[in-house]
Short mmCIF file of C-alpha atoms in Angstrom, two decimals:
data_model
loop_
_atom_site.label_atom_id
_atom_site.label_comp_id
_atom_site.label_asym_id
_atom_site.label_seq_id
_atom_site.Cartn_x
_atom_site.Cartn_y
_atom_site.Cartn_z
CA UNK A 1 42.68 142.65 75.37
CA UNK A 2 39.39 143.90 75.03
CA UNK A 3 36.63 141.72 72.45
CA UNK A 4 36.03 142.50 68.81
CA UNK A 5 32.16 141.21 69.75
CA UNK A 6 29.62 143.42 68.61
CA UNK A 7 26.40 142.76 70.49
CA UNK A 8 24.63 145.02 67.97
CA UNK A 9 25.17 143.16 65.11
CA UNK A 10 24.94 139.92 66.72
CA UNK A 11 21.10 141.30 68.06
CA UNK A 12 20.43 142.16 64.44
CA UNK A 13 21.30 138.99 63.42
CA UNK A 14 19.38 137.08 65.53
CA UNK A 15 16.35 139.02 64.39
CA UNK A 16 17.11 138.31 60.90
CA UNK A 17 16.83 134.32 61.93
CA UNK A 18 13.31 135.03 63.64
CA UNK A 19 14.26 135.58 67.22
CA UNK A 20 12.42 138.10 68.78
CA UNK A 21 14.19 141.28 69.94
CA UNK A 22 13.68 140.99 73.64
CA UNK A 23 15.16 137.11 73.43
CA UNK A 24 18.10 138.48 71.28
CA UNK A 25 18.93 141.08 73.32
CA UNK A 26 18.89 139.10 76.22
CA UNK A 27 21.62 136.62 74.52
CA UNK A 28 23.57 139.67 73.07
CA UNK A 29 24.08 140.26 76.34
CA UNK A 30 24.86 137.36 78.01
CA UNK A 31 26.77 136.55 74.87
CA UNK A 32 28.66 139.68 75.77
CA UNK A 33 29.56 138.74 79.70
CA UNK A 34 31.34 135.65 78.54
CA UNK A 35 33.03 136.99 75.46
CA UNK A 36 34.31 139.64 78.11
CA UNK A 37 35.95 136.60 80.35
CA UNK A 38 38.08 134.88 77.03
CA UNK A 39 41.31 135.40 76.96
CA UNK A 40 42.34 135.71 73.47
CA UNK A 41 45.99 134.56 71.46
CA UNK A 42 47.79 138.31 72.37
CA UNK A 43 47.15 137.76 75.93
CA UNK A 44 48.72 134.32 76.22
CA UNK A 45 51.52 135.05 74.40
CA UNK A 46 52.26 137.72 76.59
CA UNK A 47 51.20 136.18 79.44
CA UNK A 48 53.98 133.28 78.28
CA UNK A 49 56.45 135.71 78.07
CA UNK A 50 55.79 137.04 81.42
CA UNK A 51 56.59 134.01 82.54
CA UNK A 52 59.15 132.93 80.91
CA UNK A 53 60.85 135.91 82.03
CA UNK A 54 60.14 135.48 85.66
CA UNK A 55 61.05 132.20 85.48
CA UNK A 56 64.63 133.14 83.88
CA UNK A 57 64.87 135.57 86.47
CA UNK A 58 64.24 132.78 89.49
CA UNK A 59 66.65 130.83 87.57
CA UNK A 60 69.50 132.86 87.58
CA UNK A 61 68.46 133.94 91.60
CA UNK A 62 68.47 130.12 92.46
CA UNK A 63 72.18 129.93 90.29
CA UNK A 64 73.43 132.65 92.39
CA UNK A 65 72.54 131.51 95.50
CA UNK A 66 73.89 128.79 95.17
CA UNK A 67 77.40 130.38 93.87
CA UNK A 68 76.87 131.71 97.64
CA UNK A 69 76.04 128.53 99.69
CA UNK A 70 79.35 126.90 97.31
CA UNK A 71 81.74 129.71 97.80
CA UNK A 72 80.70 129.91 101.86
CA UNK A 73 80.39 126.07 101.97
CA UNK A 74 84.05 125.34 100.70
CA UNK A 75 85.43 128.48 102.87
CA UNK A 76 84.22 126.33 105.99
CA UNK A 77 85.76 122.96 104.35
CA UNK A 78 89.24 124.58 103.59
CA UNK A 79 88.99 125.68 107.33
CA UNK A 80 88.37 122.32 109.11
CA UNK A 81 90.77 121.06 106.38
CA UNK A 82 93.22 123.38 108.19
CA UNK A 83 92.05 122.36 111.85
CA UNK A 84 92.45 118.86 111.03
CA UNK A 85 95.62 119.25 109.30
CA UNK A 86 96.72 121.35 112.50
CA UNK A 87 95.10 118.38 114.42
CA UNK A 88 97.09 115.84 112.69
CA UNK A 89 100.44 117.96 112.91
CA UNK A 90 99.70 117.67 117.03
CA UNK A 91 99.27 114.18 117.28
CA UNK A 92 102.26 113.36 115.11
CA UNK A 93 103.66 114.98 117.32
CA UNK A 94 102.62 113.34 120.73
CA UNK A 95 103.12 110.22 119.13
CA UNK A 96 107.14 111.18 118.07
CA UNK A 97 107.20 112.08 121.92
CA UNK A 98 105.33 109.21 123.05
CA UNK A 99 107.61 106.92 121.03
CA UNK A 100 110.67 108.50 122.32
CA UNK A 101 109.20 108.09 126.02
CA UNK A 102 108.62 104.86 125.42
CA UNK A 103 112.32 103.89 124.00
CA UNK A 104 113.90 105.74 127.51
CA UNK A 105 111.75 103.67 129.25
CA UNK A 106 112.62 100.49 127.46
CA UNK A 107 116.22 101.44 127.71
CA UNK A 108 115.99 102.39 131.28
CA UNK A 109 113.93 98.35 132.22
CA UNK A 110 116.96 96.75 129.86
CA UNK A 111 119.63 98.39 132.19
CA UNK A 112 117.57 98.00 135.27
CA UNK A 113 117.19 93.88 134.05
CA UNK A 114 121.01 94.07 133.67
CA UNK A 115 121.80 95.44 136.92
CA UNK A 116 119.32 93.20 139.08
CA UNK A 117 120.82 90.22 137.13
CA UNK A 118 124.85 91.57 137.58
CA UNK A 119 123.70 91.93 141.49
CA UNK A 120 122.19 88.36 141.95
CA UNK A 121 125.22 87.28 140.41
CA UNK A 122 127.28 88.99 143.14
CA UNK A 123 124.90 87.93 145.50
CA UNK A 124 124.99 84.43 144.59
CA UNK A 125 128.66 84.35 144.26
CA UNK A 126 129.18 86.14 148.06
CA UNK A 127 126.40 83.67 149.23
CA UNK A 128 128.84 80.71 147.68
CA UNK A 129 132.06 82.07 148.66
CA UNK A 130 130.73 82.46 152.22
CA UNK A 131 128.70 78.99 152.37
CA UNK A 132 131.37 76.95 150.65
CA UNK A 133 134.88 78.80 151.99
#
Protein backbone atom coordinates (compact mmCIF):
# COMPACT_ATOMS: atom_id res chain seq x y z
CA UNK A 1 0.00 0.00 0.00
CA UNK A 2 1.57 3.03 -0.93
CA UNK A 3 1.94 6.15 2.09
CA UNK A 4 -0.54 8.96 2.57
CA UNK A 5 2.92 11.07 3.64
CA UNK A 6 3.21 14.22 2.03
CA UNK A 7 6.79 15.43 2.17
CA UNK A 8 5.56 18.82 0.94
CA UNK A 9 3.53 19.66 3.61
CA UNK A 10 5.60 18.10 6.15
CA UNK A 11 8.73 20.59 4.57
CA UNK A 12 6.30 23.46 4.96
CA UNK A 13 5.71 22.64 8.26
CA UNK A 14 8.92 22.40 9.45
CA UNK A 15 9.58 25.87 8.12
CA UNK A 16 6.69 27.19 9.89
CA UNK A 17 8.53 25.84 13.34
CA UNK A 18 11.87 27.70 12.26
CA UNK A 19 13.77 24.97 10.53
CA UNK A 20 15.52 26.07 7.71
CA UNK A 21 14.53 24.77 4.26
CA UNK A 22 17.64 22.90 3.34
CA UNK A 23 17.42 20.96 7.01
CA UNK A 24 13.65 20.31 6.31
CA UNK A 25 14.02 19.08 3.14
CA UNK A 26 16.63 16.91 4.07
CA UNK A 27 14.20 15.23 6.85
CA UNK A 28 11.20 15.32 4.36
CA UNK A 29 13.14 13.14 2.72
CA UNK A 30 14.53 10.85 4.88
CA UNK A 31 11.18 11.05 6.59
CA UNK A 32 9.93 9.82 3.26
CA UNK A 33 12.45 6.56 2.83
CA UNK A 34 11.17 5.15 6.04
CA UNK A 35 7.52 6.00 5.72
CA UNK A 36 8.04 4.08 2.30
CA UNK A 37 9.33 0.76 4.37
CA UNK A 38 5.92 0.68 6.99
CA UNK A 39 3.69 -1.63 6.38
CA UNK A 40 0.40 -0.28 7.19
CA UNK A 41 -3.16 -2.17 8.78
CA UNK A 42 -4.48 -3.19 4.86
CA UNK A 43 -1.33 -4.94 4.25
CA UNK A 44 -1.35 -7.14 7.34
CA UNK A 45 -4.64 -8.04 7.12
CA UNK A 46 -4.10 -9.26 3.86
CA UNK A 47 -0.99 -10.51 4.43
CA UNK A 48 -2.96 -12.66 7.43
CA UNK A 49 -5.24 -13.85 5.10
CA UNK A 50 -2.65 -15.01 2.77
CA UNK A 51 -1.66 -17.01 5.24
CA UNK A 52 -4.25 -18.27 6.69
CA UNK A 53 -5.19 -19.53 3.44
CA UNK A 54 -1.96 -21.24 2.68
CA UNK A 55 -1.94 -22.62 5.80
CA UNK A 56 -5.61 -24.19 5.29
CA UNK A 57 -4.41 -25.34 2.14
CA UNK A 58 -1.16 -27.31 3.81
CA UNK A 59 -3.67 -28.50 6.17
CA UNK A 60 -5.94 -30.20 4.13
CA UNK A 61 -2.57 -31.53 1.84
CA UNK A 62 -1.07 -32.96 5.17
CA UNK A 63 -5.00 -34.57 5.90
CA UNK A 64 -4.87 -36.12 2.60
CA UNK A 65 -1.76 -37.56 2.69
CA UNK A 66 -2.24 -39.06 5.32
CA UNK A 67 -5.80 -40.60 4.09
CA UNK A 68 -2.99 -42.11 1.62
CA UNK A 69 -0.24 -43.46 3.99
CA UNK A 70 -3.74 -44.97 6.17
CA UNK A 71 -5.54 -46.42 3.26
CA UNK A 72 -1.93 -47.98 1.79
CA UNK A 73 -0.78 -48.73 5.38
CA UNK A 74 -3.89 -50.96 6.34
CA UNK A 75 -3.89 -52.56 2.61
CA UNK A 76 -0.33 -54.00 3.67
CA UNK A 77 -1.76 -55.02 7.32
CA UNK A 78 -4.91 -56.85 5.89
CA UNK A 79 -2.25 -58.62 3.64
CA UNK A 80 0.21 -60.00 6.26
CA UNK A 81 -3.04 -60.53 8.25
CA UNK A 82 -3.80 -62.93 5.36
CA UNK A 83 -0.12 -64.45 5.18
CA UNK A 84 -0.20 -65.11 8.73
CA UNK A 85 -3.58 -66.42 8.80
CA UNK A 86 -2.41 -68.67 5.72
CA UNK A 87 0.71 -69.27 7.97
CA UNK A 88 -1.26 -70.38 10.85
CA UNK A 89 -3.72 -72.57 8.63
CA UNK A 90 -0.15 -74.52 7.59
CA UNK A 91 1.10 -75.18 10.83
CA UNK A 92 -2.22 -76.39 12.18
CA UNK A 93 -1.85 -78.38 9.87
CA UNK A 94 1.69 -80.00 10.35
CA UNK A 95 0.89 -80.19 13.80
CA UNK A 96 -2.67 -82.41 13.07
CA UNK A 97 -0.08 -84.53 10.96
CA UNK A 98 2.59 -84.44 13.38
CA UNK A 99 0.17 -85.55 16.10
CA UNK A 100 -1.20 -88.29 14.06
CA UNK A 101 2.56 -89.45 13.31
CA UNK A 102 3.22 -89.42 16.57
CA UNK A 103 0.03 -91.66 17.79
CA UNK A 104 1.18 -94.51 14.83
CA UNK A 105 4.30 -94.39 16.31
CA UNK A 106 3.15 -94.76 19.87
CA UNK A 107 0.82 -97.45 18.74
CA UNK A 108 3.37 -99.16 16.68
CA UNK A 109 6.29 -99.10 20.28
CA UNK A 110 2.99 -100.41 22.43
CA UNK A 111 2.62 -103.45 20.01
CA UNK A 112 6.30 -103.79 19.45
CA UNK A 113 6.57 -103.76 23.76
CA UNK A 114 3.81 -106.43 23.55
CA UNK A 115 5.38 -108.63 21.16
CA UNK A 116 9.06 -108.55 22.66
CA UNK A 117 7.35 -109.25 26.06
CA UNK A 118 4.79 -112.30 24.47
CA UNK A 119 8.33 -113.65 22.90
CA UNK A 120 10.43 -113.62 26.18
CA UNK A 121 7.61 -115.29 27.58
CA UNK A 122 7.91 -118.08 24.98
CA UNK A 123 11.41 -117.91 25.31
CA UNK A 124 11.47 -118.28 28.91
CA UNK A 125 8.90 -120.92 28.94
CA UNK A 126 10.96 -123.15 25.99
CA UNK A 127 14.16 -122.30 28.05
CA UNK A 128 12.13 -123.96 31.25
CA UNK A 129 10.49 -126.69 29.51
CA UNK A 130 13.86 -127.69 28.04
CA UNK A 131 16.06 -127.05 31.35
CA UNK A 132 13.54 -128.57 33.72
CA UNK A 133 11.87 -131.61 31.40
Amino acid sequence: MTSKFDALAYTKRLEDAGVPRDQAEVHATALTEVVGEFVCRQDLLRLESSLRHDIEESEKRVVLYINVVKTELTAKIDRMDAKIDSVDGKVDSLRREFEARFKAIEHDLTVSRCLSGLIISLNIAMAIKIFFP
